XYZ file of C-alpha atoms in Angstrom:
412
model
C -33.050 88.178 14.237
C -30.015 89.490 16.146
C -31.704 89.259 19.545
C -32.724 85.679 18.825
C -29.209 84.769 17.700
C -27.576 86.364 20.733
C -29.946 84.520 23.080
C -28.508 81.238 21.834
C -25.173 82.081 23.436
C -26.687 81.476 26.869
C -28.245 78.070 26.071
C -25.733 75.872 27.858
C -25.153 74.305 31.242
C -22.928 76.061 33.727
C -20.315 74.103 35.671
C -22.529 73.650 38.727
C -25.338 72.223 36.608
C -22.878 69.819 34.977
C -21.807 68.554 38.380
C -25.446 68.110 39.374
C -26.173 65.779 36.448
C -23.164 63.641 37.202
C -20.606 64.737 34.629
C -17.704 63.211 36.522
C -19.383 59.810 36.425
C -20.770 59.996 32.873
C -17.627 61.223 31.083
C -15.483 58.263 32.118
C -17.739 55.970 30.082
C -18.669 58.312 27.228
C -17.670 57.455 23.669
C -17.923 60.018 20.862
C -17.443 59.191 17.181
C -16.712 62.002 14.733
C -17.694 61.441 11.109
C -16.107 63.850 8.645
C -14.560 63.759 5.183
C -11.122 65.080 6.155
C -8.571 64.808 8.952
C -4.950 65.963 9.245
C -2.611 65.903 7.396
C -5.333 67.097 4.974
C -5.560 70.910 5.109
C -9.226 71.626 5.758
C -10.853 73.951 8.274
C -13.152 71.238 9.537
C -10.242 68.802 9.874
C -8.319 71.226 12.086
C -11.417 71.894 14.189
C -12.039 68.166 14.574
C -8.488 67.290 15.590
C -8.226 70.016 18.212
C -11.666 69.292 19.627
C -10.976 65.540 19.717
C -7.709 65.904 21.637
C -9.216 68.221 24.211
C -12.209 65.944 24.695
C -9.762 63.111 25.379
C -8.165 65.306 28.043
C -11.609 65.547 29.656
C -11.869 61.762 29.789
C -13.960 61.093 26.670
C -13.132 58.144 24.386
C -12.928 59.523 20.842
C -13.048 57.839 17.432
C -12.730 59.580 14.066
C -14.330 58.002 10.995
C -12.804 59.701 7.993
C -11.403 59.389 4.478
C -9.263 56.439 3.408
C -6.911 58.948 1.726
C -5.015 59.304 5.011
C -4.869 55.586 5.835
C -1.083 55.491 5.434
C -0.733 58.176 8.116
C -2.665 56.263 10.764
C -1.506 52.706 11.172
C -2.808 50.806 14.198
C 0.640 51.015 15.798
C 0.805 54.820 15.477
C -2.480 55.559 17.227
C -2.676 56.404 20.909
C -5.407 58.538 22.453
C -7.702 58.889 19.426
C -8.938 55.944 17.377
C -8.724 57.049 13.737
C -10.719 54.909 11.294
C -9.707 56.071 7.778
C -12.079 53.745 5.939
C -14.482 55.814 3.799
C -13.360 55.816 0.164
C -16.252 57.821 -1.265
C -18.717 60.131 0.506
C -21.468 60.026 -2.106
C -24.677 58.010 -1.688
C -24.325 54.303 -2.405
C -25.034 51.035 -0.620
C -21.310 50.205 -0.498
C -20.461 53.544 1.145
C -23.327 53.151 3.613
C -22.036 49.720 4.608
C -18.525 51.141 5.181
C -20.015 53.807 7.435
C -22.180 51.305 9.322
C -19.242 48.963 9.983
C -17.075 51.849 11.207
C -19.796 53.035 13.591
C -20.288 49.476 14.837
C -16.560 49.368 15.557
C -16.566 52.719 17.386
C -19.749 51.964 19.384
C -20.365 55.648 20.185
C -22.760 57.039 22.740
C -22.903 60.166 20.551
C -22.001 60.706 16.887
C -20.819 64.144 15.739
C -20.517 65.234 12.110
C -19.539 68.465 10.343
C -21.216 69.882 7.241
C -20.377 70.880 4.524
C -16.885 69.712 3.495
C -14.523 71.855 1.423
C -12.515 68.717 0.603
C -15.402 66.764 -0.965
C -17.592 69.620 -2.175
C -20.689 68.498 -4.077
C -20.172 64.779 -3.419
C -20.311 64.996 0.384
C -23.580 63.177 1.108
C -22.831 60.260 3.428
C -23.277 62.096 6.767
C -27.047 62.204 6.196
C -27.093 58.419 6.731
C -25.377 58.378 10.152
C -28.647 58.065 12.063
C -29.717 55.205 9.794
C -26.396 53.409 10.242
C -26.519 53.574 14.037
C -29.169 54.832 16.411
C -26.833 56.892 18.627
C -27.757 60.565 19.190
C -26.350 62.800 16.454
C -24.798 66.268 16.780
C -24.225 68.185 13.530
C -21.926 71.211 13.353
C -22.952 73.512 10.512
C -20.469 75.776 8.752
C -23.013 76.715 6.085
C -25.892 75.385 4.019
C -24.322 74.811 0.566
C -27.692 75.639 -1.016
C -26.623 78.230 -3.544
C -23.599 76.464 -5.033
C -24.117 72.945 -3.698
C -25.318 69.921 -5.629
C -28.786 68.444 -5.276
C -27.170 65.769 -3.100
C -25.743 68.458 -0.802
C -29.171 70.041 -0.443
C -30.742 66.705 0.366
C -27.965 66.030 2.888
C -28.382 69.308 4.722
C -32.168 69.059 4.894
C -31.870 65.492 6.208
C -29.254 66.448 8.799
C -31.324 69.410 9.971
C -34.249 67.130 10.738
C -32.584 63.953 12.055
C -29.904 65.592 14.234
C -30.576 65.687 17.969
C -28.502 68.869 18.279
C -27.366 71.435 15.699
C -24.276 73.461 16.612
C -22.690 76.431 14.866
C -20.725 79.611 15.406
C -22.064 81.123 12.173
C -24.546 83.831 13.110
C -26.031 83.738 9.590
C -26.719 79.980 9.794
C -28.201 80.299 13.273
C -30.382 83.232 12.261
C -31.725 81.465 9.162
C -32.701 78.362 11.146
C -34.407 80.392 13.853
C -36.315 82.462 11.307
C -37.318 79.874 8.699
C -37.198 76.611 10.689
C -38.346 77.796 14.127
C -39.417 74.305 15.160
C -35.696 73.371 15.179
C -34.466 76.237 17.361
C -34.662 74.146 20.516
C -31.932 71.923 19.075
C -29.549 74.802 18.300
C -26.399 75.324 20.348
C -23.575 77.840 19.971
C -20.217 76.067 19.556
C -17.270 78.369 18.733
C -14.311 77.504 16.535
C -10.803 77.922 17.895
C -7.442 78.777 16.393
C -4.774 76.380 15.174
C -2.003 78.944 15.797
C -0.034 78.357 19.040
C 0.541 81.546 21.030
C 3.579 80.496 23.077
C 5.743 82.978 21.143
C 4.174 85.736 23.267
C 6.455 84.655 26.098
C 9.639 84.514 23.998
C 9.744 87.598 21.793
C 8.871 91.271 21.796
C 7.252 93.002 18.874
C 10.326 95.182 18.329
C 12.624 92.153 18.125
C 10.411 90.559 15.512
C 9.966 93.773 13.513
C 13.752 93.909 13.203
C 13.861 90.257 12.092
C 11.216 90.799 9.375
C 12.499 94.215 8.242
C 9.433 96.116 9.421
C 9.508 99.755 10.443
C 9.916 100.026 14.206
C 7.802 103.179 14.637
C 4.844 102.621 12.289
C 1.389 101.543 13.461
C 0.802 98.130 11.907
C -2.642 96.602 11.546
C -2.805 92.997 10.409
C -5.315 90.835 8.626
C -5.105 87.047 8.861
C -6.690 84.392 6.654
C -7.479 83.236 3.156
C -8.685 85.714 0.565
C -12.310 85.872 -0.469
C -14.827 88.631 -1.100
C -16.657 88.105 2.188
C -13.620 89.376 4.123
C -14.081 93.010 3.085
C -10.352 93.664 2.705
C -10.909 96.496 0.238
C -12.718 98.324 3.061
C -9.555 98.052 5.160
C -7.328 99.439 2.398
C -9.651 102.391 1.794
C -9.713 103.161 5.518
C -5.896 103.031 5.684
C -5.726 105.433 2.728
C -7.900 107.944 4.605
C -5.706 107.640 7.692
C -2.483 108.117 5.749
C -3.950 111.162 4.018
C -4.437 112.608 7.524
C -0.783 112.055 8.378
C -1.089 108.783 10.290
C 1.693 106.297 9.548
C -0.524 103.225 9.316
C 0.673 100.112 7.501
C -0.908 96.724 6.818
C 0.439 93.189 7.246
C -1.573 90.689 5.207
C -0.770 87.464 7.043
C -1.220 84.345 4.930
C -3.155 85.995 2.123
C -1.802 85.209 -1.344
C -3.126 84.259 -4.803
C -1.953 80.695 -4.169
C -4.071 80.253 -1.031
C -7.276 82.077 -1.885
C -9.233 83.717 -4.686
C -6.870 84.765 -7.515
C -9.384 87.178 -9.028
C -9.957 88.846 -5.678
C -6.207 89.099 -5.086
C -5.803 90.790 -8.486
C -8.580 93.238 -7.604
C -6.949 94.053 -4.273
C -3.515 94.495 -5.861
C -4.978 96.941 -8.373
C -6.748 98.854 -5.596
C -3.539 99.108 -3.540
C -1.754 100.646 -6.534
C -4.627 103.072 -7.205
C -4.509 104.194 -3.556
C -0.691 104.552 -3.623
C -0.379 102.053 -0.780
C 2.134 99.657 -2.351
C 5.004 100.619 0.011
C 2.742 100.265 3.041
C 1.197 96.817 2.525
C 3.196 93.687 3.396
C 2.035 90.416 1.830
C 3.553 87.546 3.768
C 2.280 84.780 1.489
C 1.890 81.338 3.001
C 3.329 81.203 6.532
C 4.205 78.501 8.989
C 2.298 78.615 12.288
C 5.407 80.067 13.932
C 5.646 82.853 11.348
C 1.941 83.666 11.731
C 2.536 84.066 15.468
C 5.513 86.338 14.798
C 3.534 88.622 12.490
C 0.729 88.893 15.049
C 3.310 90.027 17.604
C 4.648 92.612 15.135
C 1.179 94.165 14.896
C -0.445 96.882 16.978
C -3.979 95.715 16.166
C -5.860 93.203 14.039
C -8.568 94.373 11.633
C -11.098 91.824 10.356
C -13.705 93.755 8.324
C -15.874 90.755 7.415
C -18.964 91.342 5.319
C -20.705 88.416 7.048
C -20.139 85.577 9.532
C -17.936 87.471 11.963
C -17.977 84.803 14.662
C -17.493 81.821 12.355
C -13.874 82.528 11.377
C -10.739 81.086 12.950
C -8.980 84.410 12.256
C -10.858 85.999 15.146
C -9.803 83.606 17.952
C -6.261 83.615 16.550
C -5.999 87.388 16.984
C -7.674 87.285 20.407
C -5.238 84.633 21.621
C -2.307 87.037 21.134
C -3.965 89.768 23.167
C -4.331 92.071 20.185
C -6.981 94.777 20.128
C -9.379 93.654 17.395
C -11.595 95.677 15.084
C -14.285 93.594 13.398
C -17.839 93.927 12.137
C -21.419 93.739 13.371
C -24.572 95.691 12.655
C -25.237 95.763 16.401
C -23.252 96.725 19.501
C -22.755 93.085 20.418
C -22.729 89.656 18.825
C -22.542 86.586 21.042
C -19.641 87.288 23.442
C -18.212 90.207 21.409
C -18.968 93.569 23.004
C -18.119 96.905 21.410
C -15.503 98.836 23.391
C -15.452 96.082 26.040
C -13.404 93.343 24.346
C -13.353 94.431 20.667
C -14.289 97.395 18.511
C -17.321 96.706 16.303
C -18.146 98.644 13.137
C -20.851 98.059 10.512
C -19.785 95.831 7.579
C -18.631 97.780 4.544
C -18.437 101.161 6.339
C -15.059 102.711 5.433
C -15.494 105.822 7.571
C -16.490 103.925 10.711
C -13.545 101.561 10.232
C -11.207 104.518 9.782
C -12.534 106.059 13.010
C -12.048 102.820 14.933
C -8.412 102.443 13.824
C -7.824 106.156 14.526
C -9.190 105.624 18.036
C -6.684 102.820 18.659
C -3.780 104.882 17.315
C -4.575 107.820 19.576
C -5.489 105.972 22.765
C -2.782 103.677 24.119
C -4.846 102.912 27.239
C -7.719 101.719 25.061
C -5.318 99.462 23.152
C -4.022 97.948 26.397
C -7.482 97.473 27.863
C -8.899 95.861 24.730
C -5.802 93.677 24.416
C -6.245 92.344 27.961
C -9.970 91.810 27.385
C -9.277 90.044 24.084
C -6.964 87.540 25.751
C -9.443 86.927 28.574
C -12.193 86.355 26.004
C -10.001 83.845 24.175
C -9.279 81.973 27.410
C -12.916 81.719 28.473
C -14.616 81.371 25.089
C -12.298 80.426 22.234
C -9.552 78.281 23.759
C -9.837 74.622 22.801
C -10.333 73.578 26.399
C -13.334 75.896 26.680
C -14.733 74.695 23.339
C -14.345 71.043 24.346
C -16.193 71.663 27.615
C -19.019 73.367 25.743
C -19.195 70.455 23.265
C -19.243 67.981 26.146
C -22.248 69.730 27.653
C -24.071 69.319 24.337
C -23.232 65.593 24.272
C -24.517 65.189 27.821
C -27.824 66.775 26.860
C -28.516 64.081 24.263
C -26.768 61.108 25.898
C -28.452 61.159 29.311
């Protein structure tokens, strides 16, 4: 499955091909309508992805509309809107004739050349069904970005929605290697519609030009000489954080002064049971003095803690490429240790732009961190390669250009 998944990374037009099919002429007249159950100020991963992608598409000359929940109507009056037309009109995302009519009227207003939806929705959970009707509400080509399937814990309506979207969408995009692999293995007749579309980071990296790590370590009362590895993101069992703590314990037992900064992870923004398990493990390993829990952070504070760190460790148990934590770390030029069963996954290459270790392997993770501690040249080289990878692959401008190529495939 891995070879098939990696091959998807190359299924896109290059810049010369885009010029040949008349991108400059097409984009000026292209209209894209996003349909999704959340949009800022709602905190939702899909909402952040949508907003950033929409703004960068506008910068490329695309006219963008967002059809979203009526919960944010007060935030988007007609007078306050400029580049993006926000239509906060959908009151309920479950299946009903009234909801379908709201969707149809909004699409008629937007008049898109391409519609783009995201599935599933963490905001609406089991009642997020309306996107399956987009193609029936308007005949424009449909692109669906898949974060997962919602089969195991989703409602029957969710399952119906995903199966409908899989079969009526003109293109299916994802950065989740598990999702892509499942479609290619079990629904091979759909693989021609699959496209790799990365997620970016919502954390600005301008602080790199204003502060040094030592200045910020002093500000946040961190030891100036220790080797700090950071982890960034919400807490859940798929992140493999216990593997990180066990690896740090092995390193400290060998005399290495390694410490951990848990950026953003707290029981109030994640899984409370998992946090309790991790806290107990830290105590059992005698790591309490060496683990910093930042709790919820502003974007500026997240940037500061990245700059305090020597490396970022993301020991995911699955879905390595589908996490915003990864592009966030890359954007600060940090050497990154993350997981894959192979030597490469999409654009990630072991010892070229990241270090890759098998999921759940404490000893291999320990060795990778040890390698970074002992080899300053490796840290510098991987840091430079990480930033270059972010610029070319995970920056929002790059993601918008890749999305635009997908739209052009179905709109021409």
